[in-house]
Each structure stands twice: as structure tokens, then as C-alpha cells.
Short mmCIF file of C-alpha atoms in Angstrom, two decimals:
data_model
loop_
_atom_site.label_atom_id
_atom_site.label_comp_id
_atom_site.label_asym_id
_atom_site.label_seq_id
_atom_site.Cartn_x
_atom_site.Cartn_y
_atom_site.Cartn_z
CA MET A 1 -37.26 7.84 45.17
CA THR A 2 -33.82 8.12 43.71
CA GLU A 3 -33.81 9.60 40.11
CA GLN A 4 -31.93 7.78 37.87
CA THR A 5 -29.69 9.45 34.90
CA PRO A 6 -30.44 8.10 31.63
CA SER A 7 -27.28 6.22 30.09
CA GLY A 8 -26.54 7.77 26.73
CA ALA A 9 -24.80 5.82 23.82
CA SER A 10 -21.28 5.36 23.82
CA TYR A 11 -18.42 4.50 21.59
CA ALA A 12 -17.80 1.28 23.90
CA ALA A 13 -21.38 0.57 23.64
CA ALA A 14 -21.11 0.76 19.73
CA GLY A 15 -18.45 -1.68 19.74
CA VAL A 16 -15.15 0.03 20.13
CA ASP A 17 -13.15 -0.46 23.25
CA ILE A 18 -10.61 2.04 23.35
CA GLU A 19 -9.04 0.78 26.83
CA ALA A 20 -8.65 -2.78 25.06
CA GLY A 21 -6.47 -0.68 22.46
CA ASP A 22 -4.44 0.90 24.66
CA ARG A 23 -3.80 -2.66 26.37
CA ALA A 24 -2.67 -3.87 23.07
CA VAL A 25 -0.35 -1.37 22.58
CA GLU A 26 1.21 -1.95 25.67
CA LEU A 27 1.53 -5.60 24.96
CA PHE A 28 3.13 -5.26 21.49
CA GLY A 29 4.93 -1.75 22.05
CA PRO A 30 8.15 -3.93 23.19
CA LEU A 31 7.83 -6.28 20.39
CA ALA A 32 7.72 -3.70 17.67
CA LYS A 33 10.70 -1.62 19.23
CA LYS A 34 12.94 -4.83 18.68
CA ALA A 35 12.55 -4.41 15.00
CA THR A 36 14.21 -1.12 14.06
CA ARG A 37 17.43 0.35 12.43
CA PRO A 38 19.65 3.54 13.19
CA GLU A 39 17.80 5.58 10.43
CA VAL A 40 14.42 5.44 12.91
CA GLN A 41 13.79 8.89 14.32
CA GLY A 42 11.68 8.90 17.68
CA GLY A 43 9.58 6.10 18.58
CA LEU A 44 6.27 4.42 18.43
CA GLY A 45 3.06 6.37 19.40
CA GLY A 46 3.42 9.40 16.89
CA PHE A 47 0.83 10.23 14.44
CA ALA A 48 3.93 9.53 11.47
CA GLY A 49 6.80 7.33 11.82
CA LEU A 50 10.05 9.23 10.82
CA PHE A 51 13.57 7.66 8.94
CA ALA A 52 16.38 9.49 8.00
CA LEU A 53 17.35 8.37 4.62
CA LYS A 54 21.16 8.30 5.85
CA GLY A 55 24.57 6.58 3.82
CA SER A 56 26.35 7.54 0.78
CA TYR A 57 23.59 7.30 -1.78
CA ARG A 58 24.62 8.78 -5.28
CA GLU A 59 21.18 8.55 -6.79
CA PRO A 60 18.81 6.70 -4.48
CA LEU A 61 15.36 5.29 -5.78
CA LEU A 62 12.69 4.58 -3.48
CA ALA A 63 10.74 1.49 -3.83
CA ALA A 64 7.24 0.55 -2.22
CA ALA A 65 5.19 -2.32 -2.09
CA THR A 66 1.89 -3.31 -0.48
CA ASP A 67 0.43 -6.66 0.05
CA GLY A 68 -1.70 -8.85 2.59
CA VAL A 69 -1.86 -12.55 3.43
CA GLY A 70 -5.03 -13.23 1.80
CA THR A 71 -7.24 -16.27 2.96
CA LYS A 72 -4.50 -17.98 4.94
CA ILE A 73 -5.73 -16.13 7.84
CA ALA A 74 -9.01 -18.25 7.58
CA VAL A 75 -6.72 -21.09 8.61
CA ALA A 76 -5.13 -19.03 11.47
CA GLN A 77 -8.64 -18.05 12.90
CA ARG A 78 -9.76 -21.62 12.62
CA MET A 79 -6.54 -23.01 14.34
CA ASP A 80 -6.51 -20.10 17.02
CA LYS A 81 -2.98 -19.67 16.19
CA HIS A 82 -1.95 -15.79 15.01
CA ASP A 83 2.08 -15.67 15.82
CA SER A 84 3.01 -16.60 12.34
CA ILE A 85 0.61 -14.72 10.18
CA GLY A 86 2.73 -11.70 10.57
CA LEU A 87 5.57 -13.41 9.28
CA ASP A 88 3.72 -14.10 6.09
CA LEU A 89 2.73 -10.45 5.91
CA VAL A 90 6.54 -9.25 5.86
CA ALA A 91 7.27 -11.73 3.25
CA MET A 92 5.07 -10.95 0.94
CA VAL A 93 5.80 -6.99 1.30
CA VAL A 94 9.83 -7.22 1.46
CA ASP A 95 10.22 -10.06 -0.88
CA ASP A 96 8.61 -7.74 -3.71
CA LEU A 97 10.87 -4.85 -2.69
CA VAL A 98 14.12 -6.72 -3.47
CA VAL A 99 13.00 -8.02 -6.84
CA CYS A 100 14.21 -4.82 -8.13
CA GLY A 101 17.47 -4.86 -5.94
CA ALA A 102 15.76 -2.47 -3.23
CA GLU A 103 17.11 -2.99 0.37
CA PRO A 104 13.90 -2.76 2.34
CA LEU A 105 14.14 -0.22 4.92
CA PHE A 106 10.89 0.06 6.83
CA LEU A 107 7.35 -1.57 6.85
CA GLN A 108 3.94 0.12 8.26
CA ASP A 109 1.13 -2.62 9.12
CA TYR A 110 -2.71 -1.96 9.11
CA ILE A 111 -4.91 -4.57 11.46
CA ALA A 112 -8.55 -4.37 10.70
CA VAL A 113 -10.52 -6.25 13.58
CA GLY A 114 -14.19 -6.94 14.64
CA LYS A 115 -13.35 -7.16 18.16
CA LEU A 116 -10.03 -6.09 19.97
CA VAL A 117 -8.63 -8.62 21.79
CA PRO A 118 -5.31 -7.18 23.07
CA GLN A 119 -3.69 -10.90 23.23
CA ARG A 120 -4.45 -11.61 19.53
CA VAL A 121 -3.20 -8.49 18.09
CA ALA A 122 -0.22 -8.47 20.28
CA GLU A 123 0.50 -12.14 18.64
CA LEU A 124 0.12 -10.70 15.28
CA VAL A 125 2.28 -8.05 15.61
CA SER A 126 4.97 -10.17 17.44
CA GLY A 127 5.00 -11.98 13.83
CA ILE A 128 5.33 -8.61 11.93
CA ALA A 129 7.94 -7.54 14.20
CA ASP A 130 10.07 -11.18 13.93
CA GLY A 131 9.69 -10.98 9.82
CA CYS A 132 11.22 -7.25 10.23
CA VAL A 133 13.98 -8.47 11.78
CA ARG A 134 14.50 -11.21 9.57
CA ALA A 135 14.48 -9.07 6.65
CA GLY A 136 16.39 -6.49 8.21
CA CYS A 137 13.93 -3.51 8.25
CA ALA A 138 12.29 -1.40 10.79
CA LEU A 139 8.54 -1.67 11.90
CA LEU A 140 8.22 1.81 11.69
CA GLY A 141 4.55 2.26 12.74
CA GLY A 142 0.94 0.97 12.09
CA GLU A 143 -2.95 1.17 12.70
CA THR A 144 -5.38 -0.98 14.41
CA ALA A 145 -8.79 -0.61 13.61
CA GLU A 146 -11.81 -2.09 15.55
CA HIS A 147 -14.89 -2.28 13.06
CA PRO A 148 -17.68 -3.78 14.67
CA GLY A 149 -21.03 -4.22 12.70
CA LEU A 150 -18.89 -4.49 9.63
CA MET A 151 -16.66 -7.77 10.87
CA ASP A 152 -17.39 -10.32 12.89
CA PRO A 153 -15.96 -10.60 16.30
CA ASP A 154 -13.37 -13.05 15.79
CA ASP A 155 -12.69 -11.42 12.22
CA TYR A 156 -9.43 -9.80 11.28
CA ASP A 157 -7.38 -8.68 8.41
CA LEU A 158 -3.89 -7.16 8.02
CA SER A 159 -2.10 -5.78 5.17
CA ALA A 160 1.26 -3.45 5.19
CA THR A 161 3.33 -1.40 2.85
CA GLY A 162 7.04 -1.61 2.83
CA VAL A 163 9.73 1.15 1.29
CA GLY A 164 13.19 0.21 0.26
CA VAL A 165 16.03 1.81 -1.26
CA VAL A 166 17.73 1.01 -4.41
CA GLU A 167 20.76 2.91 -6.54
CA ALA A 168 19.19 4.18 -9.90
CA ASP A 169 22.05 2.60 -11.73
CA ALA A 170 21.69 -0.86 -9.82
CA VAL A 171 17.92 -1.10 -10.48
CA LEU A 172 17.31 -4.91 -11.32
CA GLY A 173 14.72 -5.88 -14.05
CA PRO A 174 14.23 -6.96 -17.84
CA ASP A 175 16.61 -4.52 -19.33
CA ARG A 176 19.12 -6.68 -17.76
CA VAL A 177 18.69 -9.86 -19.04
CA ARG A 178 20.35 -11.67 -21.73
CA PRO A 179 19.88 -14.86 -23.88
CA GLY A 180 22.13 -17.62 -22.33
CA ASP A 181 21.26 -16.33 -18.59
CA VAL A 182 20.66 -19.03 -16.04
CA VAL A 183 17.42 -19.28 -14.08
CA ILE A 184 18.20 -20.45 -10.46
CA ALA A 185 15.21 -21.72 -8.12
CA MET A 186 15.00 -20.69 -4.34
CA GLY A 187 12.75 -23.78 -2.65
CA SER A 188 9.72 -22.24 -1.13
CA SER A 189 8.58 -23.68 2.53
CA GLY A 190 5.42 -24.55 1.22
CA LEU A 191 2.32 -22.56 0.02
CA HIS A 192 3.92 -19.62 1.24
CA SER A 193 0.47 -17.01 0.97
CA ASN A 194 -1.30 -17.86 -2.21
CA GLY A 195 -3.85 -20.24 -3.47
CA TYR A 196 -5.39 -20.86 -0.31
CA SER A 197 -8.84 -20.28 -1.40
CA LEU A 198 -8.37 -23.40 -3.81
CA ALA A 199 -6.29 -25.31 -0.90
CA ARG A 200 -9.10 -24.55 1.66
CA LYS A 201 -11.67 -25.69 -0.89
CA VAL A 202 -10.07 -28.89 -1.57
CA LEU A 203 -8.79 -29.79 1.61
CA LEU A 204 -11.45 -28.47 4.17
CA ASP A 205 -14.74 -28.28 2.02
CA ILE A 206 -14.52 -31.21 -0.50
CA ASP A 207 -12.13 -33.70 1.43
CA ARG A 208 -13.40 -32.75 4.77
CA MET A 209 -9.94 -33.12 6.24
CA SER A 210 -9.35 -31.84 9.92
CA LEU A 211 -6.87 -29.11 10.51
CA THR A 212 -5.96 -30.66 13.64
CA GLY A 213 -5.35 -34.41 12.20
CA HIS A 214 -2.00 -35.99 11.61
CA VAL A 215 -1.09 -36.30 8.25
CA GLU A 216 1.47 -38.87 7.46
CA GLU A 217 3.15 -37.18 4.31
CA PHE A 218 3.61 -33.95 6.17
CA GLY A 219 4.81 -35.63 9.68
CA ARG A 220 2.43 -33.04 11.69
CA SER A 221 -1.22 -31.81 11.31
CA LEU A 222 -2.74 -29.96 8.33
CA GLY A 223 -3.21 -26.99 10.06
CA GLU A 224 0.60 -26.88 10.92
CA GLU A 225 1.29 -27.38 7.42
CA LEU A 226 -0.91 -24.67 6.06
CA LEU A 227 0.46 -22.44 8.40
CA GLU A 228 3.88 -22.68 7.84
CA PRO A 229 5.28 -19.28 7.38
CA THR A 230 6.15 -17.99 3.94
CA ARG A 231 10.21 -17.75 3.61
CA ILE A 232 11.60 -14.36 3.68
CA TYR A 233 14.14 -14.26 0.87
CA ALA A 234 15.23 -10.40 1.13
CA LYS A 235 18.40 -10.71 2.84
CA ASP A 236 19.57 -13.86 0.49
CA CYS A 237 18.85 -11.88 -2.17
CA LEU A 238 21.04 -9.19 -1.42
CA ALA A 239 23.80 -11.26 -0.66
CA LEU A 240 23.20 -12.59 -4.04
CA ILE A 241 23.53 -9.10 -5.62
CA ALA A 242 26.58 -8.14 -3.53
CA GLU A 243 28.50 -11.31 -4.65
CA THR A 244 27.26 -12.27 -8.23
CA ASP A 245 25.96 -10.37 -11.53
CA VAL A 246 22.02 -10.84 -10.95
CA ARG A 247 20.23 -9.71 -13.80
CA THR A 248 16.68 -9.72 -11.81
CA PHE A 249 14.51 -11.46 -9.62
CA ALA A 250 10.67 -12.72 -9.56
CA HIS A 251 8.81 -13.37 -6.48
CA VAL A 252 6.87 -16.39 -7.12
CA THR A 253 3.24 -15.48 -5.85
CA GLY A 254 -0.27 -15.45 -7.30
CA GLY A 255 -0.24 -16.40 -10.81
CA GLY A 256 2.46 -19.01 -10.37
CA LEU A 257 6.36 -19.41 -11.45
CA ALA A 258 5.72 -18.84 -15.28
CA ALA A 259 3.55 -15.88 -15.21
CA ASN A 260 5.78 -13.99 -12.57
CA LEU A 261 9.09 -14.92 -14.34
CA ALA A 262 7.79 -13.48 -17.54
CA ARG A 263 7.03 -10.31 -15.72
CA VAL A 264 10.85 -9.78 -15.70
CA LEU A 265 11.94 -10.59 -18.68
CA PRO A 266 12.41 -8.23 -21.72
CA ALA A 267 10.18 -8.29 -24.92
CA GLY A 268 11.73 -11.13 -27.29
CA MET A 269 12.82 -13.85 -24.49
CA THR A 270 11.59 -16.84 -23.55
CA ALA A 271 12.72 -18.80 -20.10
CA GLU A 272 12.44 -22.41 -20.66
CA LEU A 273 11.92 -23.93 -16.94
CA ASP A 274 12.65 -27.93 -16.41
CA ARG A 275 10.08 -29.62 -14.13
CA GLY A 276 12.34 -32.42 -13.83
CA THR A 277 14.99 -30.43 -11.66
CA TRP A 278 12.57 -30.82 -8.60
CA ASN A 279 9.71 -32.35 -7.01
CA PRO A 280 7.18 -30.38 -5.37
CA ALA A 281 6.51 -30.77 -1.64
CA PRO A 282 3.68 -33.20 -0.88
CA VAL A 283 1.26 -30.64 0.07
CA PHE A 284 0.93 -29.75 -3.37
CA LYS A 285 0.22 -33.17 -4.65
CA LEU A 286 -2.26 -33.80 -1.94
CA ILE A 287 -4.21 -31.00 -3.20
CA ALA A 288 -4.11 -32.04 -6.76
CA GLN A 289 -5.13 -35.51 -6.01
CA ARG A 290 -7.81 -34.86 -3.82
CA GLY A 291 -9.24 -31.84 -5.53
CA ARG A 292 -8.32 -33.51 -8.77
CA VAL A 293 -7.07 -30.43 -9.87
CA ASP A 294 -4.88 -30.47 -13.15
CA ARG A 295 -1.34 -29.31 -13.73
CA SER A 296 -1.97 -25.98 -15.58
CA GLU A 297 -4.33 -25.10 -12.76
CA MET A 298 -1.79 -26.39 -10.18
CA GLU A 299 0.71 -23.96 -11.96
CA LYS A 300 -1.16 -20.92 -12.26
CA THR A 301 -2.42 -21.08 -8.53
CA PHE A 302 0.71 -22.03 -6.41
CA ASN A 303 4.32 -21.67 -6.45
CA MET A 304 4.60 -25.36 -6.73
CA GLY A 305 7.91 -25.44 -4.47
CA VAL A 306 9.74 -22.34 -5.85
CA GLY A 307 8.92 -18.98 -3.76
CA MET A 308 11.81 -17.14 -5.88
CA VAL A 309 13.89 -17.37 -8.82
CA ALA A 310 17.09 -15.16 -9.79
CA VAL A 311 18.30 -15.02 -13.32
CA ILE A 312 22.03 -14.80 -13.35
CA ALA A 313 24.80 -14.17 -15.83
CA PRO A 314 25.92 -17.95 -16.69
CA GLU A 315 29.69 -17.23 -15.62
CA ASP A 316 28.17 -16.88 -12.00
CA VAL A 317 25.79 -19.85 -11.37
CA ASP A 318 28.30 -21.80 -9.57
CA ARG A 319 28.95 -19.01 -7.16
CA ALA A 320 25.23 -17.99 -6.87
CA LEU A 321 24.56 -21.52 -5.79
CA ALA A 322 27.29 -21.49 -3.26
CA VAL A 323 25.94 -18.27 -1.47
CA LEU A 324 22.70 -19.44 -1.18
CA THR A 325 23.64 -22.90 0.05
CA ALA A 326 25.71 -21.23 2.45
CA ARG A 327 22.71 -19.22 3.85
CA HIS A 328 20.58 -22.70 4.19
CA ILE A 329 18.43 -21.28 1.02
CA GLU A 330 17.71 -25.00 -1.00
CA CYS A 331 18.54 -23.97 -4.47
CA TRP A 332 19.17 -25.25 -8.01
CA THR A 333 19.59 -24.54 -11.82
CA LEU A 334 15.87 -24.37 -13.14
CA GLY A 335 16.51 -23.51 -16.56
CA THR A 336 17.84 -20.64 -19.16
CA VAL A 337 17.12 -17.54 -21.01
CA LYS A 338 16.58 -17.75 -25.13
CA LYS A 339 15.56 -15.36 -27.58
CA ALA A 340 11.97 -15.97 -28.57
CA LYS A 341 10.65 -16.81 -32.06
CA ASP A 342 8.16 -13.92 -31.17
CA ALA A 343 9.90 -10.62 -30.97
CA ASP A 344 6.97 -9.35 -28.88
CA ALA A 345 6.58 -12.20 -26.63
CA ALA A 346 8.18 -12.31 -23.08
CA ARG A 347 7.32 -15.60 -21.59
CA ALA A 348 8.46 -18.45 -19.46
CA VAL A 349 7.39 -22.08 -20.08
CA LEU A 350 7.78 -25.35 -18.05
CA VAL A 351 8.98 -28.62 -19.63
CA GLY A 352 9.59 -32.19 -18.84
CA GLU A 353 7.69 -33.98 -15.78
CA HIS A 354 8.58 -33.99 -12.10
CA PRO A 355 10.24 -36.96 -10.82
CA ARG A 356 7.59 -38.00 -8.42
CA PHE A 357 4.74 -36.01 -8.70
#
């Protein structure tokens, strides 16, 4: 009779597959290496990423931002399409950095999964690397963690932290804004990465639309529309800074257009924004109609077609519009900054009506 050795507990039996992690690194390693800069020291695989702050900086300030993608991930999981979510992640981070005038330098990601599927993680990292290339920053490293028992096997979440640099005397912000300054809008690519809890509730739960069903207004499926990547404005904003007198930017994310613009206005100033200058994309109208969502709720939840705004000196407006147009960014004059009646207030208000909404 052969004596059997009792099998003990193991990390693999507990749900963590180290070999799958190694395979994932093999798949996404070459992709991540494409997202680099000359200042990166060493390669992937170390315990920390190294970045040499080179250049003729006089008084450099480092800017940092952290963000995630939110419940847009639920759409990607249901569609089993994961290559564009990484673009969303990069956009949410680097477009926050550039608001103060900072050039994005590098980004580090964190991906948590219920079960590590190498190809899926490689798709996510592929999108992140692509986003870093578009933003001009390096993917300096990251972490992939397998959380069996805490997350379902097909679940994942991701976040990232980015670091940028700006000269101390070039920091953009409320202190630069003056009465008479002009607000320029930059069109969004769609919902971007905010408001998906409401969008999913209306379109998938209440209206029971199919993600794979063709929607005439979109010219594609609902899922394709909802997964349209967030536009990355970082290089466009830096080009605008180089050629015009930019007072500040506002990245339109959670809270909507008015609330995010108010964050970069000084006390005693109001930005008056004209709805009549643009018409929101069909996806916004669909959500409003199918969910009977009132205008105030729509405007504080979604970007409504404006992903980034720039506050520009009035004499530079034409030049700013030309710069953005040359970079294939839809743009228009959205409103103006005025002195407010209440000296303690800093707010942005929307007036008028959209042409066809």
C-alpha cells in the first residue's frame, strides 16, 4: 500500500495564481515600455520607479493627482471589452494635472482583480500605455493585485496616480482670473468617465436597453457609445499655454460644468456660460428623456458635451480657438467672467437654452 502525503494549503489553492501574474507581466511588459520618457531611469520590475527631474527648471513644483474610472468599468465588464478603460484612467489623472499648468511626467497604476486573467490585464495595461503616450508621460510602474474572496472572479477595479511639473511662477489658478476674461469650451467625446451610475440606471435598468443593440442616434451600439474613451486634453492644454495667455483651466468631471469651473474662479467673480453656444450629444438627450432626468440633475452629473474649459485673456481668444482647431479639438466661446454682486461668491452659471436639446 502506497503511503500518500497529505496535501497542505497553498497560495494557489487560496485563489492567488502567481504564475498567472508572471504571464500577465510578460504580455503587458512590452506595451508599457512604449510609454516612456528620457528621464526614466532603469526599467520595469523594480520595487520603485525612478525618474530624473532634468531640465533648466528655475523653481519647479511637482503636482500630483489620483483618480479612477468609476462604474464605467461595469459596462466594460458586461461587454467583455477592456482595451479602452485604460485610456479613461489616464485621462482622468493627467487632465487634472494640467489644470494648474503642470506637464504630466509619469503615472503609476493599480489594478485589483478577483481572478488574474493575463490577457484581460494586458488589455487594461495596453490602454493605459496608449493613454500615457497620448499625454506625453511615462508609465513608470504599477501594481496588479489578486483579491480572491473579496472580489468576484470577473471583477476588477483600477486607479492611478500621476505626477507633473510646473514652474512656481507659472502656476495657473484663480489668482490670475480677471473680469472680462473669456471662457472657451473644449468638446467632450461623450460621457467621459462620470455619471455612469445614473446612465446605467436609466438605460440598462429602467429602459432595459441592450448594450449590443444598434442605436440610430449614435450610429453604433449602446455599449460602443458608453465605452467611448475619455478625451485626453493634456497636450492640447500645454500647447494653449505656450501660445496664449491662459488664466486657468477646469476639467469637467463629477459635479458638472458649473461646479468645476467655480473651483478655479476667485471670490467675487462669476462666469456666465451660454447654453445656446452648443448642443449636447445625443447620448445626453437619450438619458434625459428615457429617465425623465431634469436639467439641473443632468448638468450636475454629466459634462453635457464640454470636457475641459480654458479661461483666456480676451485679446487671445481668436488665437486660442485657432490653436485648438489646428489640433482637431472642437472648441467655441462659451461665456465671460464678470464681477459678482456678492464679493464672497465664486460661481459659474448657465443661461439660455441649447438649440436642439
